[in-house]
Amino acid sequence: MELSGATVYASAGPTGTLFLPVLVLAYWLPYRARARTLAARGRAVPAWRRHCFLAGLIVCALALSPPVGGLSQQLLTAHMVEHLLIGDVAALLLVLGLTGPMLQPLFRFRSIDRLRFLLYPPLALVLWALDFYVWHLPVLYQAALRHDPIHALMHACFLAFGMLMWMALLGPLPKPAWFGSFAQLGYIIAVRLIGTLLGNFLIFSGTVFYPFYRTGTAHWHVNTLSDQSIAGAVMMLEESLLTVGLFCWLFLKAAREGEERQELIELAQHAGFPLSEQRAARAVAAGHGDEMRRRLTDRRKVT
């Protein structure tokens, strides 16, 4: 369900304004059709996931809208907000909108199925970090500001690698056995440290990295270096808020999985079915707890 570079970028102006609703519909309508098919088969996508996916498309469209896009050509702060909306917020919401059955048709294509190795958490983290830092090199960053195709590619990479990074942590596909709560905590901390390093660099370097913005900051009567520092501060604030939210999610997730795991073990004991704690943990972590609960309940009724 990733968005391609050709579709992820819309230029500021009437054409871009008309293109953005089409962009949202182009991804929402197939998603909704698949959700209806799954619901008819008794595998309905939860409402909150559907809302997250639609919200992700809307956030992406707003970030690319003419007002934001035009201002991002003049102020680094505005461009930073645009990139955070695309690479962090929209990417996160889109991933939260996905389920295993929703993605199943994509993995029927061998070329896509072979790419699943990219979801290995350390690899996904490294690829996201490389994309994040390479695009912030002054030569590439300013080339994107001057050339629309490069700008489109930049936005597509931020969204694609952002989704890859979140999929490794929050996605519906199976995770490595070692990637438990503590490993996930380390993953979140690593992501935030990578972002914080660049944010601090923008704030405290005392050097203007993107001279392209001098014309825009002069128009808005803002010091170019101050604009860069504010952009770094915005990045750090957004990442801090997101980190707090992820820590809360991880705590609640660990507590919920612990209760569900214990419930399955007790249900298996009453059904006379040998179920190890490790197997119960794998089922819960993979999101198969409800299915295992139904099977154990049916087995208990038979016995």
mmCIF file of C-alpha atoms in Angstrom:
data_model
loop_
_atom_site.group_PDB
_atom_site.id
_atom_site.type_symbol
_atom_site.label_atom_id
_atom_site.label_comp_id
_atom_site.label_asym_id
_atom_site.label_seq_id
_atom_site.Cartn_x
_atom_site.Cartn_y
_atom_site.Cartn_z
ATOM 1 C CA MET A 1 0.000 0.000 0.000
ATOM 2 C CA GLU A 2 2.929 2.365 -0.368
ATOM 3 C CA LEU A 3 2.525 5.523 -2.415
ATOM 4 C CA SER A 4 4.783 5.980 -5.419
ATOM 5 C CA GLY A 5 6.893 9.025 -6.159
ATOM 6 C CA ALA A 6 4.707 10.016 -9.091
ATOM 7 C CA THR A 7 1.615 10.204 -6.920
ATOM 8 C CA VAL A 8 3.033 11.453 -3.652
ATOM 9 C CA TYR A 9 3.991 14.884 -4.987
ATOM 10 C CA ALA A 10 1.575 17.598 -6.049
ATOM 11 C CA SER A 11 2.740 21.039 -7.071
ATOM 12 C CA ALA A 12 1.274 24.155 -5.558
ATOM 13 C CA GLY A 13 -1.421 25.579 -7.797
ATOM 14 C CA PRO A 14 -4.828 24.708 -9.313
ATOM 15 C CA THR A 15 -3.615 21.420 -10.810
ATOM 16 C CA GLY A 16 -2.210 20.291 -7.479
ATOM 17 C CA THR A 17 -5.405 21.332 -5.691
ATOM 18 C CA LEU A 18 -7.505 19.129 -7.981
ATOM 19 C CA PHE A 19 -4.985 16.292 -7.896
ATOM 20 C CA LEU A 20 -4.948 15.823 -4.115
ATOM 21 C CA PRO A 21 -8.571 14.579 -3.697
ATOM 22 C CA VAL A 22 -7.947 12.205 -6.602
ATOM 23 C CA LEU A 23 -4.824 10.969 -4.816
ATOM 24 C CA VAL A 24 -6.789 10.241 -1.644
ATOM 25 C CA LEU A 25 -9.556 8.432 -3.534
ATOM 26 C CA ALA A 26 -7.071 6.431 -5.606
ATOM 27 C CA TYR A 27 -5.841 4.706 -2.446
ATOM 28 C CA TRP A 28 -8.935 4.873 -0.267
ATOM 29 C CA LEU A 29 -11.377 3.216 -2.687
ATOM 30 C CA PRO A 30 -9.307 0.001 -3.210
ATOM 31 C CA TYR A 31 -8.653 -0.125 0.533
ATOM 32 C CA ARG A 32 -12.368 0.184 1.309
ATOM 33 C CA ALA A 33 -13.247 -2.442 -1.304
ATOM 34 C CA ARG A 34 -10.774 -4.893 0.246
ATOM 35 C CA ALA A 35 -12.108 -4.094 3.736
ATOM 36 C CA ARG A 36 -15.646 -4.889 2.591
ATOM 37 C CA THR A 37 -14.489 -8.183 1.073
ATOM 38 C CA LEU A 38 -12.778 -9.155 4.325
ATOM 39 C CA ALA A 39 -15.854 -8.168 6.351
ATOM 40 C CA ALA A 40 -18.006 -10.436 4.192
ATOM 41 C CA ARG A 41 -15.592 -13.283 4.969
ATOM 42 C CA GLY A 42 -15.769 -12.664 8.714
ATOM 43 C CA ARG A 43 -12.323 -11.021 8.890
ATOM 44 C CA ALA A 44 -13.419 -7.406 9.236
ATOM 45 C CA VAL A 45 -10.812 -4.671 9.544
ATOM 46 C CA PRO A 46 -11.432 -2.850 12.858
ATOM 47 C CA ALA A 47 -13.060 0.557 12.435
ATOM 48 C CA TRP A 48 -10.166 2.336 14.158
ATOM 49 C CA ARG A 49 -7.729 0.909 11.598
ATOM 50 C CA ARG A 50 -9.898 2.072 8.693
ATOM 51 C CA HIS A 51 -10.062 5.527 10.231
ATOM 52 C CA CYS A 52 -6.283 5.572 10.686
ATOM 53 C CA PHE A 53 -5.667 4.720 7.041
ATOM 54 C CA LEU A 54 -8.047 7.412 5.799
ATOM 55 C CA ALA A 55 -6.522 9.915 8.229
ATOM 56 C CA GLY A 56 -3.055 9.046 6.915
ATOM 57 C CA LEU A 57 -4.141 9.788 3.351
ATOM 58 C CA ILE A 58 -5.718 13.081 4.428
ATOM 59 C CA VAL A 59 -2.625 14.142 6.394
ATOM 60 C CA CYS A 60 -0.457 13.351 3.375
ATOM 61 C CA ALA A 61 -2.753 15.379 1.110
ATOM 62 C CA LEU A 62 -2.762 18.329 3.518
ATOM 63 C CA ALA A 63 1.034 18.262 3.739
ATOM 64 C CA LEU A 64 1.218 18.458 -0.055
ATOM 65 C CA SER A 65 -1.526 21.064 -0.412
ATOM 66 C CA PRO A 66 -0.692 24.405 -2.116
ATOM 67 C CA PRO A 67 -0.671 26.516 1.098
ATOM 68 C CA VAL A 68 1.817 24.236 2.848
ATOM 69 C CA GLY A 69 3.760 23.476 -0.323
ATOM 70 C CA GLY A 70 4.120 27.134 -1.237
ATOM 71 C CA LEU A 71 5.255 28.150 2.227
ATOM 72 C CA SER A 72 7.697 25.237 2.394
ATOM 73 C CA GLN A 73 9.533 26.779 -0.569
ATOM 74 C CA GLN A 74 10.131 29.911 1.495
ATOM 75 C CA LEU A 75 10.749 28.765 5.068
ATOM 76 C CA LEU A 76 12.656 25.733 6.327
ATOM 77 C CA THR A 77 10.309 25.560 9.334
ATOM 78 C CA ALA A 78 7.323 25.062 7.038
ATOM 79 C CA HIS A 79 9.226 22.475 5.008
ATOM 80 C CA MET A 80 10.147 20.637 8.204
ATOM 81 C CA VAL A 81 6.488 20.509 9.227
ATOM 82 C CA GLU A 82 5.623 19.162 5.781
ATOM 83 C CA HIS A 83 8.242 16.418 6.019
ATOM 84 C CA LEU A 84 7.238 15.431 9.561
ATOM 85 C CA LEU A 85 3.616 15.147 8.468
ATOM 86 C CA ILE A 86 4.582 12.930 5.522
ATOM 87 C CA GLY A 87 7.403 10.826 6.955
ATOM 88 C CA ASP A 88 6.204 10.475 10.542
ATOM 89 C CA VAL A 89 2.501 11.151 11.017
ATOM 90 C CA ALA A 90 1.035 10.009 7.669
ATOM 91 C CA ALA A 91 3.384 7.009 7.488
ATOM 92 C CA LEU A 92 2.417 5.953 11.031
ATOM 93 C CA LEU A 93 -1.321 6.302 10.392
ATOM 94 C CA LEU A 94 -1.135 4.354 7.134
ATOM 95 C CA VAL A 95 0.711 1.488 8.844
ATOM 96 C CA LEU A 96 -1.822 1.426 11.686
ATOM 97 C CA GLY A 97 -4.528 1.048 9.058
ATOM 98 C CA LEU A 98 -3.079 -2.209 7.722
ATOM 99 C CA THR A 99 -3.786 -5.796 8.744
ATOM 100 C CA GLY A 100 -2.332 -9.094 7.594
ATOM 101 C CA PRO A 101 -5.418 -10.057 5.530
ATOM 102 C CA MET A 102 -5.476 -6.569 4.010
ATOM 103 C CA LEU A 103 -1.917 -7.029 2.732
ATOM 104 C CA GLN A 104 -2.322 -10.650 1.663
ATOM 105 C CA PRO A 105 -3.113 -9.939 -2.032
ATOM 106 C CA LEU A 106 0.093 -7.914 -2.383
ATOM 107 C CA PHE A 107 2.257 -10.806 -1.216
ATOM 108 C CA ARG A 108 0.850 -13.047 -3.927
ATOM 109 C CA PHE A 109 3.237 -11.206 -6.214
ATOM 110 C CA ARG A 110 6.606 -12.891 -5.864
ATOM 111 C CA SER A 111 8.492 -9.635 -6.425
ATOM 112 C CA ILE A 112 6.722 -8.032 -3.447
ATOM 113 C CA ASP A 113 6.921 -11.108 -1.242
ATOM 114 C CA ARG A 114 10.698 -11.178 -1.696
ATOM 115 C CA LEU A 115 10.915 -7.699 -0.160
ATOM 116 C CA ARG A 116 9.582 -8.848 3.211
ATOM 117 C CA PHE A 117 13.157 -9.155 4.466
ATOM 118 C CA LEU A 118 13.242 -5.335 4.515
ATOM 119 C CA LEU A 119 10.917 -5.481 7.540
ATOM 120 C CA TYR A 120 13.658 -7.025 9.694
ATOM 121 C CA PRO A 121 13.805 -4.348 12.439
ATOM 122 C CA PRO A 122 17.558 -3.526 12.394
ATOM 123 C CA LEU A 123 17.579 -3.340 8.594
ATOM 124 C CA ALA A 124 14.415 -1.205 8.459
ATOM 125 C CA LEU A 125 15.920 1.162 11.026
ATOM 126 C CA VAL A 126 19.206 1.521 9.126
ATOM 127 C CA LEU A 127 17.459 2.114 5.794
ATOM 128 C CA TRP A 128 15.185 4.739 7.343
ATOM 129 C CA ALA A 129 18.151 6.508 8.972
ATOM 130 C CA LEU A 130 20.128 6.544 5.716
ATOM 131 C CA ASP A 131 17.167 7.975 3.822
ATOM 132 C CA PHE A 132 16.599 10.550 6.569
ATOM 133 C CA TYR A 133 20.160 11.862 6.610
ATOM 134 C CA VAL A 134 21.018 11.576 2.916
ATOM 135 C CA TRP A 135 18.065 13.747 1.898
ATOM 136 C CA HIS A 136 19.062 16.385 4.458
ATOM 137 C CA LEU A 137 22.478 16.821 2.854
ATOM 138 C CA PRO A 138 22.486 20.421 1.547
ATOM 139 C CA VAL A 139 23.239 19.418 -2.048
ATOM 140 C CA LEU A 140 20.260 17.027 -2.289
ATOM 141 C CA TYR A 141 17.913 19.061 -0.124
ATOM 142 C CA GLN A 142 18.378 22.209 -2.190
ATOM 143 C CA ALA A 143 18.239 20.249 -5.453
ATOM 144 C CA ALA A 144 14.799 19.037 -4.377
ATOM 145 C CA LEU A 145 13.718 22.621 -3.727
ATOM 146 C CA ARG A 146 14.802 23.655 -7.227
ATOM 147 C CA HIS A 147 13.547 20.645 -9.216
ATOM 148 C CA ASP A 148 10.030 19.217 -8.873
ATOM 149 C CA PRO A 149 10.869 15.603 -9.883
ATOM 150 C CA ILE A 150 13.593 15.419 -7.241
ATOM 151 C CA HIS A 151 11.193 16.963 -4.727
ATOM 152 C CA ALA A 152 8.618 14.297 -5.599
ATOM 153 C CA LEU A 153 11.235 11.586 -5.091
ATOM 154 C CA MET A 154 12.196 13.070 -1.724
ATOM 155 C CA HIS A 155 8.595 13.010 -0.495
ATOM 156 C CA ALA A 156 8.093 9.476 -1.811
ATOM 157 C CA CYS A 157 11.227 8.281 0.008
ATOM 158 C CA PHE A 158 10.220 9.942 3.270
ATOM 159 C CA LEU A 159 6.819 8.247 3.111
ATOM 160 C CA ALA A 160 8.056 4.840 1.914
ATOM 161 C CA PHE A 161 10.945 4.521 4.370
ATOM 162 C CA GLY A 162 8.810 6.008 7.143
ATOM 163 C CA MET A 163 6.230 3.293 6.539
ATOM 164 C CA LEU A 164 9.007 0.692 6.441
ATOM 165 C CA MET A 165 10.341 1.883 9.786
ATOM 166 C CA TRP A 166 6.871 1.829 11.408
ATOM 167 C CA MET A 167 5.958 -1.512 9.806
ATOM 168 C CA ALA A 168 8.930 -3.167 11.515
ATOM 169 C CA LEU A 169 7.601 -1.947 14.867
ATOM 170 C CA LEU A 170 3.810 -1.724 14.518
ATOM 171 C CA GLY A 171 2.987 -3.623 11.343
ATOM 172 C CA PRO A 172 0.724 -6.698 11.285
ATOM 173 C CA LEU A 173 3.300 -9.108 9.861
ATOM 174 C CA PRO A 174 5.176 -11.565 12.135
ATOM 175 C CA LYS A 175 8.146 -10.181 14.059
ATOM 176 C CA PRO A 176 11.373 -11.986 15.018
ATOM 177 C CA ALA A 177 11.101 -13.961 18.248
ATOM 178 C CA TRP A 178 13.728 -11.734 19.908
ATOM 179 C CA PHE A 179 11.819 -8.531 19.093
ATOM 180 C CA GLY A 180 9.881 -8.356 22.352
ATOM 181 C CA SER A 181 8.955 -5.412 24.542
ATOM 182 C CA PHE A 182 12.507 -4.532 25.566
ATOM 183 C CA ALA A 183 13.784 -4.747 21.997
ATOM 184 C CA GLN A 184 10.870 -2.601 20.830
ATOM 185 C CA LEU A 185 11.707 -0.069 23.519
ATOM 186 C CA GLY A 186 15.281 0.067 22.240
ATOM 187 C CA TYR A 187 13.974 0.467 18.681
ATOM 188 C CA ILE A 188 11.852 3.472 19.678
ATOM 189 C CA ILE A 189 14.761 5.064 21.527
ATOM 190 C CA ALA A 190 17.072 4.518 18.538
ATOM 191 C CA VAL A 191 14.576 6.157 16.172
ATOM 192 C CA ARG A 192 14.244 9.182 18.413
ATOM 193 C CA LEU A 193 18.007 9.518 18.940
ATOM 194 C CA ILE A 194 18.566 9.513 15.182
ATOM 195 C CA GLY A 195 16.079 12.338 14.761
ATOM 196 C CA THR A 196 17.261 14.240 17.816
ATOM 197 C CA LEU A 197 20.824 14.322 16.497
ATOM 198 C CA LEU A 198 19.781 16.163 13.353
ATOM 199 C CA GLY A 199 17.446 18.437 15.303
ATOM 200 C CA ASN A 200 20.252 19.488 17.645
ATOM 201 C CA PHE A 201 22.554 20.020 14.686
ATOM 202 C CA LEU A 202 20.075 22.404 13.073
ATOM 203 C CA ILE A 203 19.549 24.298 16.323
ATOM 204 C CA PHE A 204 23.099 24.710 17.612
ATOM 205 C CA SER A 205 25.375 24.564 14.572
ATOM 206 C CA GLY A 206 25.423 28.325 13.999
ATOM 207 C CA THR A 207 25.786 27.683 10.247
ATOM 208 C CA VAL A 208 23.161 28.125 7.538
ATOM 209 C CA PHE A 209 22.963 24.791 5.707
ATOM 210 C CA TYR A 210 20.329 25.725 3.138
ATOM 211 C CA PRO A 211 21.020 29.171 1.606
ATOM 212 C CA PHE A 212 18.093 28.593 -0.753
ATOM 213 C CA TYR A 213 15.798 29.958 1.976
ATOM 214 C CA ARG A 214 17.471 33.365 2.239
ATOM 215 C CA THR A 215 15.053 34.901 -0.246
ATOM 216 C CA GLY A 216 12.046 33.480 1.569
ATOM 217 C CA THR A 217 13.201 34.452 5.042
ATOM 218 C CA ALA A 218 13.902 37.980 3.786
ATOM 219 C CA HIS A 219 10.338 38.135 2.476
ATOM 220 C CA TRP A 220 8.971 37.086 5.873
ATOM 221 C CA HIS A 221 11.479 39.278 7.755
ATOM 222 C CA VAL A 222 12.942 36.248 9.538
ATOM 223 C CA ASN A 223 16.615 35.558 10.129
ATOM 224 C CA THR A 224 17.647 32.523 8.052
ATOM 225 C CA LEU A 225 19.618 30.974 10.901
ATOM 226 C CA SER A 226 16.692 31.520 13.271
ATOM 227 C CA ASP A 227 14.386 29.806 10.789
ATOM 228 C CA GLN A 228 16.754 26.831 10.730
ATOM 229 C CA SER A 229 16.894 26.689 14.535
ATOM 230 C CA ILE A 230 13.097 26.818 14.788
ATOM 231 C CA ALA A 231 12.855 23.992 12.250
ATOM 232 C CA GLY A 232 15.170 21.877 14.411
ATOM 233 C CA ALA A 233 13.111 22.708 17.511
ATOM 234 C CA VAL A 234 9.889 21.729 15.725
ATOM 235 C CA MET A 235 11.452 18.395 14.792
ATOM 236 C CA MET A 236 12.513 17.693 18.363
ATOM 237 C CA LEU A 237 9.117 18.711 19.789
ATOM 238 C CA GLU A 238 7.218 16.462 17.392
ATOM 239 C CA GLU A 239 9.537 13.551 18.081
ATOM 240 C CA SER A 240 9.269 14.047 21.858
ATOM 241 C CA LEU A 241 5.466 13.955 21.733
ATOM 242 C CA LEU A 242 5.514 10.915 19.475
ATOM 243 C CA THR A 243 7.995 9.142 21.737
ATOM 244 C CA VAL A 244 5.818 9.680 24.811
ATOM 245 C CA GLY A 245 2.855 8.280 22.907
ATOM 246 C CA LEU A 246 4.859 5.239 21.770
ATOM 247 C CA PHE A 247 6.117 4.569 25.290
ATOM 248 C CA CYS A 248 2.509 4.609 26.547
ATOM 249 C CA TRP A 249 1.492 2.281 23.710
ATOM 250 C CA LEU A 250 4.332 -0.133 24.491
ATOM 251 C CA PHE A 251 3.442 -0.233 28.203
ATOM 252 C CA LEU A 252 -0.241 -0.892 27.509
ATOM 253 C CA LYS A 253 0.617 -3.451 24.833
ATOM 254 C CA ALA A 254 2.921 -5.386 27.170
ATOM 255 C CA ALA A 255 0.268 -5.408 29.888
ATOM 256 C CA ARG A 256 -2.480 -6.518 27.483
ATOM 257 C CA GLU A 257 -0.352 -9.260 25.929
ATOM 258 C CA GLY A 258 0.625 -10.545 29.378
ATOM 259 C CA GLU A 259 -3.023 -10.857 30.401
ATOM 260 C CA GLU A 260 -4.013 -12.460 27.091
ATOM 261 C CA ARG A 261 -1.113 -14.911 27.274
ATOM 262 C CA GLN A 262 -2.085 -16.014 30.793
ATOM 263 C CA GLU A 263 -5.727 -16.330 29.750
ATOM 264 C CA LEU A 264 -4.793 -18.658 26.875
ATOM 265 C CA ILE A 265 -2.606 -20.824 29.113
ATOM 266 C CA GLU A 266 -5.409 -21.212 31.680
ATOM 267 C CA LEU A 267 -7.962 -21.934 28.964
ATOM 268 C CA ALA A 268 -5.654 -24.597 27.489
ATOM 269 C CA GLN A 269 -5.267 -26.239 30.889
ATOM 270 C CA HIS A 270 -9.045 -26.485 31.313
ATOM 271 C CA ALA A 271 -9.336 -27.908 27.778
ATOM 272 C CA GLY A 272 -6.622 -30.493 28.484
ATOM 273 C CA PHE A 273 -4.424 -29.090 25.726
ATOM 274 C CA PRO A 274 -0.657 -28.707 26.288
ATOM 275 C CA LEU A 275 0.223 -25.062 25.582
ATOM 276 C CA SER A 276 3.636 -23.709 26.506
ATOM 277 C CA GLU A 277 4.117 -20.114 27.562
ATOM 278 C CA GLN A 278 6.399 -19.560 24.561
ATOM 279 C CA ARG A 279 3.765 -20.763 22.086
ATOM 280 C CA ALA A 280 1.081 -18.645 23.724
ATOM 281 C CA ALA A 281 3.394 -15.636 23.598
ATOM 282 C CA ARG A 282 4.060 -16.170 19.871
ATOM 283 C CA ALA A 283 0.339 -16.418 19.131
ATOM 284 C CA VAL A 284 -0.446 -13.246 21.050
ATOM 285 C CA ALA A 285 2.449 -11.309 19.516
ATOM 286 C CA ALA A 286 1.329 -12.336 16.014
ATOM 287 C CA GLY A 287 -2.238 -11.194 16.718
ATOM 288 C CA HIS A 288 -3.621 -14.760 16.667
ATOM 289 C CA GLY A 289 -4.807 -14.747 20.268
ATOM 290 C CA ASP A 290 -8.510 -14.567 19.367
ATOM 291 C CA GLU A 291 -8.196 -17.435 16.898
ATOM 292 C CA MET A 292 -6.404 -19.621 19.439
ATOM 293 C CA ARG A 293 -9.015 -18.701 22.072
ATOM 294 C CA ARG A 294 -11.825 -19.869 19.767
ATOM 295 C CA ARG A 295 -10.065 -23.153 19.058
ATOM 296 C CA LEU A 296 -9.424 -23.814 22.739
ATOM 297 C CA THR A 297 -13.021 -22.933 23.598
ATOM 298 C CA ASP A 298 -14.327 -25.326 20.919
ATOM 299 C CA ARG A 299 -11.982 -28.052 22.176
ATOM 300 C CA ARG A 300 -13.183 -27.515 25.728
ATOM 301 C CA LYS A 301 -16.828 -27.868 24.624
ATOM 302 C CA VAL A 302 -16.035 -31.161 22.891
ATOM 303 C CA THR A 303 -14.237 -32.587 25.896
#
